[in-house]
Amino acid sequence: MRTNQHLRTMAAGAAVLALALSACGGRDDSESGGGGSGTASGGSGGFAKDSVIGVSLPQKTSENWVLAENLFKTDLKAAGYKPNVQFANGGVTEQQNQISSMVTNGAKVIIIGAIDGSQLNTQIKQAHDAGAVVIAYDRLLLNSPNVDYYVAYDNYKVGQLQGQALLDGMKAKKPNGPYNIELFAGSPDDANAKVFFDGAMSVLKPKIDDGTLKVGSGQKSFNQAVTQGWKPENAQKRMDTLLSNYSGSKAIDGVLSPNDTLARAILTSTKSAGKPNPIVTGQDSEVESVKSIMAGVQYSTINKDTRNLVKQAVKMVGELQSGGKADTNDTKSYNNGVKVVPAYLLPPQIVTKANAKQAYANDPTLSKITG
Ligand code: BGC
């Protein structure tokens, strides 16, 4: 079976570099089954089992990062390593300094969830020069040859699932269009934001073009839809402004939201404007959003179980530790502007009230909410 790979573009930093990430082509599933070794050049030559492993995480813009911190500490320690796990709550400069000090401390692998994927080139070159392997975690590192691996949920698929959920949710409420919608994207310095948006627009744009969907504000481009810093207050403010296009009884049927934190901010805005709740998408399976979904307010989220993503990253560290290359299942999709970064992509799952119980059956926290 072949699946289509789509042209993926990403915006990087203030310069908004549009990078053609992958031309249309085919992906043969025999290459993507997860069993085969990747073609990465990122072999490590092996290192001692009790080595320092650095993990640099961005700001705590969503619950998944907080969960990742604890899981990395526990899982790396359990495997015998010395984890050095840090957040860069202060911003890009803090993250740059953290990575440099991980290099100085002799980290053999540095796993990075970047605040801004285009601002760490000097530090990851330092890491490489010192013989460390660099793994981009969740967010791709851009414009550098010194990125050995990428481990993430399939971001483009996340966007596609969000776009489809928006359509399904609105149709279930009102069988026939046209539907009035608004579009939100994540932070433009996060390489994922454009990929999520492009995935969603691959589903929504044909429906905008044929008149089924009407973007009330007319703001359809990524640059118009972005939410700086993934900050809920920015999304709420923008939604407040957009609602001026929905005066009187004009309904807003749906809002594309790239994650749960922003979904709740958007719903706060529509509520304070006295509008009935529109269909709003999300991502991350945050506790408050899962509660909201069960209460019939937020429509959907995405299940990207952080436990599995951290487990996969730690597994890669193990493969490098024993002297091999890390296993990858995608060597085509993620061109960072300089090279195609071999990736291990996990499958995201859409969650609505209808499948929440089953989706979170193995999650000790969320299964309590879904009953
Ligand atoms: C992650 C999302 C998260 C967002 C904001 C993205 O890079 O993939 O899961 O919602 O950052 O923290």
Short mmCIF file of C-alpha atoms and ligand atoms in Angstrom, two decimals:
data_model
loop_
_atom_site.label_atom_id
_atom_site.label_comp_id
_atom_site.label_asym_id
_atom_site.label_seq_id
_atom_site.Cartn_x
_atom_site.Cartn_y
_atom_site.Cartn_z
CA MET A 1 0.00 0.00 0.00
CA ARG A 2 1.26 3.43 -0.80
CA THR A 3 0.32 6.57 1.00
CA ASN A 4 0.68 10.03 -0.44
CA GLN A 5 3.23 12.34 1.00
CA HIS A 6 2.21 15.92 0.76
CA LEU A 7 4.18 19.00 0.17
CA ARG A 8 4.88 20.28 3.61
CA THR A 9 6.01 23.74 4.32
CA MET A 10 6.99 25.30 7.55
CA ALA A 11 7.52 28.79 8.81
CA ALA A 12 10.73 29.30 10.70
CA GLY A 13 11.33 32.23 12.98
CA ALA A 14 10.58 35.84 12.21
CA ALA A 15 11.99 35.48 8.73
CA VAL A 16 9.17 33.05 7.96
CA LEU A 17 11.23 30.83 5.78
CA ALA A 18 8.99 28.82 3.56
CA LEU A 19 10.73 25.52 3.10
CA ALA A 20 9.55 22.96 0.68
CA LEU A 21 9.79 19.93 2.86
CA SER A 22 8.82 17.10 0.72
CA ALA A 23 7.64 17.01 -2.81
CA CYS A 24 4.71 14.81 -3.64
CA GLY A 25 5.81 11.27 -3.93
CA GLY A 26 5.11 7.89 -2.55
CA ARG A 27 5.96 6.24 0.67
CA ASP A 28 6.20 2.54 0.55
CA ASP A 29 4.88 1.04 3.74
CA SER A 30 7.56 -1.60 3.63
CA GLU A 31 9.92 1.24 4.55
CA SER A 32 7.68 2.59 7.23
CA GLY A 33 6.73 -0.41 9.26
CA GLY A 34 8.93 0.50 12.19
CA GLY A 35 11.12 -2.56 11.98
CA GLY A 36 13.78 -1.50 9.54
CA SER A 37 16.85 0.49 10.38
CA GLY A 38 17.00 4.04 9.16
CA THR A 39 19.61 5.40 6.85
CA ALA A 40 20.82 7.98 9.32
CA SER A 41 24.40 8.96 9.59
CA GLY A 42 23.78 9.42 13.28
CA GLY A 43 25.60 6.40 14.64
CA SER A 44 27.30 7.13 17.95
CA GLY A 45 30.03 4.51 18.16
CA GLY A 46 28.55 3.64 21.55
CA PHE A 47 29.04 5.11 25.01
CA ALA A 48 28.97 4.07 28.64
CA LYS A 49 25.63 3.05 30.08
CA ASP A 50 25.85 5.62 32.87
CA SER A 51 26.47 8.59 30.54
CA VAL A 52 24.80 11.97 30.84
CA ILE A 53 21.81 12.35 28.50
CA GLY A 54 20.61 15.92 28.05
CA VAL A 55 16.96 16.79 27.51
CA SER A 56 16.13 20.43 26.75
CA LEU A 57 12.43 21.25 26.78
CA PRO A 58 10.72 24.51 25.72
CA GLN A 59 8.32 26.66 27.72
CA LYS A 60 5.45 24.89 29.47
CA THR A 61 2.95 25.91 26.81
CA SER A 62 0.96 22.68 27.16
CA GLU A 63 0.67 19.74 29.56
CA ASN A 64 2.58 17.36 27.29
CA TRP A 65 5.87 19.13 28.07
CA VAL A 66 5.35 18.85 31.82
CA LEU A 67 4.54 15.16 31.47
CA ALA A 68 7.64 14.71 29.30
CA GLU A 69 9.90 16.20 31.95
CA ASN A 70 8.94 13.63 34.57
CA LEU A 71 8.89 10.73 32.15
CA PHE A 72 12.35 11.54 30.77
CA LYS A 73 13.77 11.74 34.29
CA THR A 74 12.22 8.43 35.34
CA ASP A 75 12.73 6.46 32.14
CA LEU A 76 16.34 7.57 31.52
CA LYS A 77 17.26 6.86 35.12
CA ALA A 78 15.60 3.43 35.01
CA ALA A 79 17.70 2.62 31.93
CA GLY A 80 20.90 3.50 33.85
CA TYR A 81 21.73 6.93 32.40
CA LYS A 82 22.29 10.23 34.17
CA PRO A 83 19.45 12.43 32.92
CA ASN A 84 19.92 16.20 32.75
CA VAL A 85 16.39 17.42 31.99
CA GLN A 86 15.71 21.14 31.81
CA PHE A 87 13.02 23.58 30.78
CA ALA A 88 13.76 26.86 29.02
CA ASN A 89 10.97 28.89 30.53
CA GLY A 90 12.98 32.07 30.10
CA GLY A 91 13.07 31.75 26.31
CA VAL A 92 15.48 31.05 23.47
CA THR A 93 18.66 32.39 25.11
CA GLU A 94 18.08 30.21 28.14
CA GLN A 95 17.62 27.18 25.91
CA GLN A 96 20.83 27.99 24.00
CA ASN A 97 22.77 28.23 27.28
CA GLN A 98 21.27 25.00 28.58
CA ILE A 99 22.31 23.05 25.53
CA SER A 100 25.84 24.49 25.64
CA SER A 101 26.18 23.45 29.26
CA MET A 102 24.90 19.95 28.47
CA VAL A 103 27.69 19.70 25.88
CA THR A 104 30.25 20.92 28.42
CA ASN A 105 28.96 18.32 30.88
CA GLY A 106 29.73 15.57 28.38
CA ALA A 107 26.19 14.58 27.35
CA LYS A 108 26.33 11.77 24.79
CA VAL A 109 22.87 12.40 23.40
CA ILE A 110 20.97 15.69 23.53
CA ILE A 111 17.22 15.51 23.03
CA ILE A 112 15.68 18.88 22.16
CA GLY A 113 12.11 20.19 22.11
CA ALA A 114 12.92 23.60 20.64
CA ILE A 115 11.18 26.86 21.44
CA ASP A 116 12.38 28.17 18.09
CA GLY A 117 13.68 25.44 15.79
CA SER A 118 15.85 27.83 13.82
CA GLN A 119 17.73 29.42 16.72
CA LEU A 120 19.85 26.53 18.02
CA ASN A 121 22.28 25.96 15.15
CA THR A 122 25.39 27.11 17.02
CA GLN A 123 24.61 24.93 20.02
CA ILE A 124 23.84 21.77 18.07
CA LYS A 125 27.03 22.27 16.06
CA GLN A 126 28.89 22.42 19.39
CA ALA A 127 27.15 19.21 20.39
CA HIS A 128 28.17 17.49 17.17
CA ASP A 129 31.74 18.72 17.39
CA ALA A 130 31.89 17.17 20.85
CA GLY A 131 30.63 13.85 19.47
CA ALA A 132 27.08 14.00 20.87
CA VAL A 133 24.06 12.79 18.91
CA VAL A 134 21.23 15.33 18.49
CA ILE A 135 17.61 14.20 18.51
CA ALA A 136 14.82 16.68 17.74
CA TYR A 137 11.91 15.79 20.01
CA ASP A 138 8.31 16.63 18.95
CA ARG A 139 9.47 19.81 17.11
CA LEU A 140 11.93 19.70 14.22
CA LEU A 141 15.24 21.63 14.35
CA LEU A 142 15.63 23.67 11.19
CA ASN A 143 18.37 24.70 8.76
CA SER A 144 21.14 22.67 10.35
CA PRO A 145 23.01 19.59 9.16
CA ASN A 146 23.66 18.65 12.80
CA VAL A 147 20.26 17.11 13.51
CA ASP A 148 20.64 13.34 13.56
CA TYR A 149 17.11 12.18 14.28
CA TYR A 150 13.55 13.38 14.76
CA VAL A 151 11.02 11.65 17.01
CA ALA A 152 7.44 12.90 17.00
CA TYR A 153 3.82 12.11 16.38
CA ASP A 154 2.97 12.55 12.71
CA ASN A 155 2.25 16.29 12.74
CA TYR A 156 0.72 16.52 9.28
CA LYS A 157 -1.67 13.71 10.18
CA VAL A 158 -2.59 15.62 13.38
CA GLY A 159 -3.68 18.55 11.21
CA GLN A 160 -5.63 16.32 8.84
CA LEU A 161 -7.47 14.71 11.75
CA GLN A 162 -8.31 18.15 13.17
CA GLY A 163 -9.66 19.36 9.82
CA GLN A 164 -11.79 16.26 9.41
CA ALA A 165 -13.09 16.48 12.99
CA LEU A 166 -14.15 20.07 12.41
CA LEU A 167 -16.18 19.01 9.36
CA ASP A 168 -17.67 15.95 11.07
CA GLY A 169 -18.62 17.88 14.21
CA MET A 170 -20.39 20.64 12.30
CA LYS A 171 -22.21 18.17 10.06
CA ALA A 172 -23.46 16.19 13.05
CA LYS A 173 -24.95 19.37 14.51
CA LYS A 174 -26.30 20.82 11.26
CA PRO A 175 -26.46 18.40 8.32
CA ASN A 176 -26.14 21.01 5.60
CA GLY A 177 -23.78 23.90 5.11
CA PRO A 178 -22.67 26.49 4.46
CA TYR A 179 -20.81 26.66 7.76
CA ASN A 180 -19.19 29.77 9.24
CA ILE A 181 -15.74 29.02 10.59
CA GLU A 182 -12.54 30.66 11.84
CA LEU A 183 -8.99 29.32 11.66
CA PHE A 184 -6.28 29.36 14.33
CA ALA A 185 -2.67 28.19 14.07
CA GLY A 186 0.10 27.73 16.65
CA SER A 187 3.22 29.80 17.22
CA PRO A 188 5.21 30.57 14.06
CA ASP A 189 8.59 29.90 15.72
CA ASP A 190 7.52 26.29 16.41
CA ALA A 191 8.21 24.28 13.27
CA ASN A 192 5.13 22.13 13.98
CA ALA A 193 2.65 24.98 13.73
CA LYS A 194 2.74 25.29 9.93
CA VAL A 195 2.68 21.51 9.48
CA PHE A 196 -0.47 21.20 11.65
CA PHE A 197 -2.08 24.06 9.71
CA ASP A 198 -1.16 22.61 6.32
CA GLY A 199 -2.52 19.21 7.32
CA ALA A 200 -5.81 20.77 8.40
CA MET A 201 -6.04 22.96 5.30
CA SER A 202 -5.51 19.93 3.04
CA VAL A 203 -8.96 18.87 4.29
CA LEU A 204 -10.61 22.28 4.71
CA LYS A 205 -9.43 24.23 1.67
CA PRO A 206 -11.43 22.25 -0.91
CA LYS A 207 -14.53 22.91 1.22
CA ILE A 208 -13.69 26.62 1.44
CA ASP A 209 -13.19 26.70 -2.32
CA ASP A 210 -16.55 25.02 -3.03
CA GLY A 211 -18.42 27.34 -0.65
CA THR A 212 -19.29 24.72 2.01
CA LEU A 213 -17.13 26.62 4.50
CA LYS A 214 -17.08 30.38 4.92
CA VAL A 215 -14.27 31.99 6.88
CA GLY A 216 -16.20 34.93 8.34
CA SER A 217 -13.17 37.13 8.94
CA GLY A 218 -11.60 36.26 5.59
CA GLN A 219 -8.37 35.38 7.48
CA LYS A 220 -7.35 32.16 5.80
CA SER A 221 -3.56 32.24 5.68
CA PHE A 222 -1.17 30.76 8.22
CA ASN A 223 0.33 34.17 8.93
CA GLN A 224 -3.10 35.60 9.73
CA ALA A 225 -4.04 32.63 11.90
CA VAL A 226 -0.91 32.31 14.07
CA THR A 227 -0.90 32.55 17.87
CA GLN A 228 2.42 33.93 19.09
CA GLY A 229 4.03 31.81 21.81
CA TRP A 230 1.07 29.40 21.80
CA LYS A 231 -0.38 31.79 24.40
CA PRO A 232 -4.07 31.33 25.24
CA GLU A 233 -4.47 35.05 25.97
CA ASN A 234 -3.39 35.81 22.38
CA ALA A 235 -5.92 33.36 20.96
CA GLN A 236 -8.67 34.72 23.20
CA LYS A 237 -7.91 38.30 22.16
CA ARG A 238 -7.92 37.38 18.48
CA MET A 239 -11.20 35.47 18.86
CA ASP A 240 -12.76 38.45 20.67
CA THR A 241 -11.83 40.59 17.67
CA LEU A 242 -12.99 38.05 15.09
CA LEU A 243 -16.39 37.87 16.76
CA SER A 244 -17.12 41.35 15.44
CA ASN A 245 -17.85 39.50 12.19
CA TYR A 246 -20.65 37.61 13.94
CA SER A 247 -22.94 40.30 15.21
CA GLY A 248 -26.56 39.66 16.10
CA SER A 249 -27.78 36.17 15.45
CA LYS A 250 -25.07 35.25 12.92
CA ALA A 251 -23.74 31.91 14.11
CA ILE A 252 -20.15 30.77 14.24
CA ASP A 253 -20.34 27.05 13.53
CA GLY A 254 -16.77 25.94 14.02
CA VAL A 255 -13.23 26.95 14.90
CA LEU A 256 -10.05 25.14 13.92
CA SER A 257 -7.86 25.21 17.02
CA PRO A 258 -4.41 23.62 16.87
CA ASN A 259 -4.35 22.55 20.54
CA ASP A 260 -6.37 22.22 23.72
CA THR A 261 -4.98 25.25 25.53
CA LEU A 262 -6.05 27.50 22.66
CA ALA A 263 -9.37 25.65 22.22
CA ARG A 264 -10.37 26.52 25.78
CA ALA A 265 -9.38 30.16 25.24
CA ILE A 266 -11.49 30.31 22.06
CA LEU A 267 -14.47 28.78 23.88
CA THR A 268 -14.07 31.30 26.70
CA SER A 269 -14.27 34.07 24.12
CA THR A 270 -17.38 32.75 22.37
CA LYS A 271 -19.05 32.16 25.73
CA SER A 272 -18.43 35.68 26.95
CA ALA A 273 -19.83 36.99 23.66
CA GLY A 274 -23.00 35.03 24.41
CA LYS A 275 -22.62 32.75 21.39
CA PRO A 276 -23.61 29.07 21.50
CA ASN A 277 -20.48 26.87 21.64
CA PRO A 278 -19.08 26.30 18.17
CA ILE A 279 -17.42 23.00 17.20
CA VAL A 280 -13.81 23.49 18.35
CA THR A 281 -10.93 21.09 17.73
CA GLY A 282 -7.86 20.59 19.89
CA GLN A 283 -4.78 18.50 20.55
CA ASP A 284 -2.88 17.00 23.52
CA SER A 285 -5.65 15.38 25.59
CA GLU A 286 -5.24 17.91 28.39
CA VAL A 287 -7.21 17.12 31.54
CA GLU A 288 -9.42 20.25 31.34
CA SER A 289 -10.17 19.64 27.67
CA VAL A 290 -11.06 15.99 28.17
CA LYS A 291 -13.47 17.14 30.90
CA SER A 292 -14.87 19.72 28.49
CA ILE A 293 -15.31 17.09 25.75
CA MET A 294 -17.15 14.80 28.17
CA ALA A 295 -19.36 17.77 29.11
CA GLY A 296 -20.16 18.33 25.41
CA VAL A 297 -18.35 21.67 25.11
CA GLN A 298 -15.01 21.20 23.26
CA TYR A 299 -15.60 18.83 20.34
CA SER A 300 -12.33 16.97 19.81
CA THR A 301 -8.73 16.53 20.85
CA ILE A 302 -5.82 14.42 19.70
CA ASN A 303 -4.37 11.56 21.67
CA LYS A 304 -0.57 11.78 21.43
CA ASP A 305 0.34 9.77 24.51
CA THR A 306 3.50 11.41 25.88
CA ARG A 307 4.48 8.14 27.57
CA ASN A 308 4.94 6.48 24.18
CA LEU A 309 6.87 9.39 22.67
CA VAL A 310 9.32 9.51 25.57
CA LYS A 311 9.61 5.72 25.49
CA GLN A 312 10.52 5.88 21.80
CA ALA A 313 13.12 8.61 22.43
CA VAL A 314 14.68 6.59 25.26
CA LYS A 315 14.69 3.51 23.03
CA MET A 316 16.66 5.50 20.44
CA VAL A 317 19.17 6.45 23.14
CA GLY A 318 19.57 2.74 23.93
CA GLU A 319 20.24 1.87 20.29
CA LEU A 320 22.88 4.60 20.13
CA GLN A 321 24.40 3.55 23.44
CA SER A 322 25.11 0.06 22.17
CA GLY A 323 26.92 1.54 19.19
CA GLY A 324 24.29 1.29 16.48
CA LYS A 325 22.09 3.76 14.70
CA ALA A 326 18.66 4.58 16.04
CA ASP A 327 15.70 2.90 14.38
CA THR A 328 13.62 5.16 12.13
CA ASN A 329 10.43 4.57 10.13
CA ASP A 330 10.38 7.66 7.90
CA THR A 331 13.30 8.90 5.88
CA LYS A 332 11.41 11.17 3.48
CA SER A 333 9.03 13.58 5.12
CA TYR A 334 11.05 15.95 7.26
CA ASN A 335 13.44 18.10 5.29
CA ASN A 336 14.72 20.74 7.70
CA GLY A 337 15.94 23.01 4.91
CA VAL A 338 19.40 21.45 4.78
CA LYS A 339 18.78 17.72 5.06
CA VAL A 340 16.02 15.17 5.33
CA VAL A 341 16.08 14.20 8.98
CA PRO A 342 15.46 10.48 9.58
CA ALA A 343 12.40 10.27 11.77
CA TYR A 344 10.49 7.90 13.95
CA LEU A 345 6.85 9.00 13.67
CA LEU A 346 4.09 7.71 15.93
CA PRO A 347 0.42 7.69 14.85
CA PRO A 348 -1.88 10.30 16.44
CA GLN A 349 -5.51 9.44 17.24
CA ILE A 350 -8.57 11.70 17.06
CA VAL A 351 -10.69 11.68 20.21
CA THR A 352 -14.28 12.90 20.60
CA LYS A 353 -16.84 12.10 23.28
CA ALA A 354 -17.75 9.02 21.23
CA ASN A 355 -14.40 7.22 21.60
CA ALA A 356 -12.84 8.93 24.64
CA LYS A 357 -13.46 6.05 27.05
CA GLN A 358 -11.78 3.57 24.77
CA ALA A 359 -8.96 5.95 23.75
CA TYR A 360 -7.90 6.63 27.35
CA ALA A 361 -8.57 3.18 28.77
CA ASN A 362 -4.87 2.78 29.63
CA ASP A 363 -4.34 6.28 30.96
CA PRO A 364 -4.66 6.35 34.75
CA THR A 365 -5.55 10.07 34.88
CA LEU A 366 -7.81 10.44 31.84
CA SER A 367 -9.69 7.17 32.35
CA LYS A 368 -11.00 8.60 35.62
CA ILE A 369 -12.57 11.46 33.67
CA THR A 370 -14.09 9.34 30.91
CA GLY A 371 -15.61 6.95 33.49
C1 BGC B 1 3.29 20.26 20.19
C2 BGC B 1 1.85 20.29 20.65
C3 BGC B 1 1.65 21.42 21.67
C4 BGC B 1 2.26 22.72 21.19
C5 BGC B 1 2.23 23.80 22.27
C6 BGC B 1 3.67 21.61 19.69
O1 BGC B 1 4.94 21.64 19.18
O2 BGC B 1 3.43 19.29 19.16
O3 BGC B 1 1.52 19.05 21.22
O4 BGC B 1 0.29 21.62 21.89
O5 BGC B 1 3.58 22.52 20.79
O6 BGC B 1 2.96 23.44 23.37
#
